[in-house]
């Protein structure tokens, strides 16, 4: 199947919310991790979301080029070709974009999509995330209004965040404190500023104790009930059940019960990065340890080309990550729900 059109992406999100499941949104940083995500979705018979962060996009452009727009564009174009060979539908998304990177990442990508749409083509990406968690809520919402209007013209769904995700991602560190919990007042202010769909569709990353990275049990204090509270507060004012399409960030180490509770409150997308990174790297480490004298030319020997050929351990890495993607689909109940 091809990459999802804007209409199909909207249908995917509607089906998830109505069906009580969520899509794994898998961060990728290379063609191989993209292939692993696609393989995992196909094996789980699940549609899904592939996403790239600012750091991932920079990495994709090349270690000396370091251009986020180039890397993101290259990924999107490559994905359009290879995804067509898989029997699932996949949406392309860009992950956290803070204020200081808007002009070098999200805004230029929106411009590319606006140009594509003006020519009768689909947008380059199906959704982009504006991460205003580091600025005051009022400023966050003012910027969100501008970006939502532009996204709607580009036929793109915007994702935005209210509240703060703790931990670390791409060098951005969030403290672990009460700001990790979005309040009903935050949600009402959001609905007032950007509407609940009538001004353009958006996904909302409301925080309920979320932390990026992986921690020992008990370190992360998730309160999924926060999501129920904000949905009910806005529903009471606007008369629409579960008005927000919610996103679950920082889910590593979450219990299945917490994940399923969050989905029941309207989560339709869950970001997964740390766990799939490990699932990709672990088979490579195993290969290197088992083939030490083959991957290295020890004592001037010639080594073993079959074991230091990147394809030999790359295949194992892809399989390992794909298996973890399947597990994510099963945990989020999207397995077996593909559109076609």
mmCIF file of C-alpha atoms in Angstrom, residues 11 15 24 26 35 38 42-43 68 72 84 89 107 118 145 155 174 202 206 210 231 238 252 279 311 325 329-330 334:
data_model
loop_
_atom_site.group_PDB
_atom_site.id
_atom_site.type_symbol
_atom_site.label_atom_id
_atom_site.label_comp_id
_atom_site.label_asym_id
_atom_site.label_seq_id
_atom_site.Cartn_x
_atom_site.Cartn_y
_atom_site.Cartn_z
ATOM 1 C CA UNK A 11 -9.766 7.483 8.754
ATOM 2 C CA UNK A 15 -10.959 3.934 13.475
ATOM 3 C CA UNK A 24 2.510 2.701 17.501
ATOM 4 C CA UNK A 26 7.964 4.363 15.649
ATOM 5 C CA UNK A 35 12.366 -1.066 7.006
ATOM 6 C CA UNK A 38 7.422 -1.425 8.105
ATOM 7 C CA UNK A 42 3.188 -5.916 8.213
ATOM 8 C CA UNK A 43 3.846 -8.911 10.470
ATOM 9 C CA UNK A 68 17.124 18.505 9.245
ATOM 10 C CA UNK A 72 13.369 14.480 6.683
ATOM 11 C CA UNK A 84 4.388 0.524 -1.335
ATOM 12 C CA UNK A 89 -0.904 1.673 5.404
ATOM 13 C CA UNK A 107 7.962 25.573 8.967
ATOM 14 C CA UNK A 118 -0.780 23.466 -4.847
ATOM 15 C CA UNK A 145 -2.819 28.744 16.221
ATOM 16 C CA UNK A 155 -3.775 19.132 4.461
ATOM 17 C CA UNK A 174 12.604 17.781 31.109
ATOM 18 C CA UNK A 202 -4.789 18.193 15.587
ATOM 19 C CA UNK A 206 -1.367 15.897 27.135
ATOM 20 C CA UNK A 210 5.234 10.837 30.976
ATOM 21 C CA UNK A 231 -11.578 15.010 28.208
ATOM 22 C CA UNK A 238 -18.494 21.796 24.188
ATOM 23 C CA UNK A 252 8.843 2.990 28.015
ATOM 24 C CA UNK A 279 15.714 -4.009 20.096
ATOM 25 C CA UNK A 311 24.273 -6.734 5.962
ATOM 26 C CA UNK A 325 7.152 -3.331 16.746
ATOM 27 C CA UNK A 329 1.001 -3.383 18.012
ATOM 28 C CA UNK A 330 -0.246 -6.191 20.225
ATOM 29 C CA UNK A 334 -3.804 -2.372 16.688
#
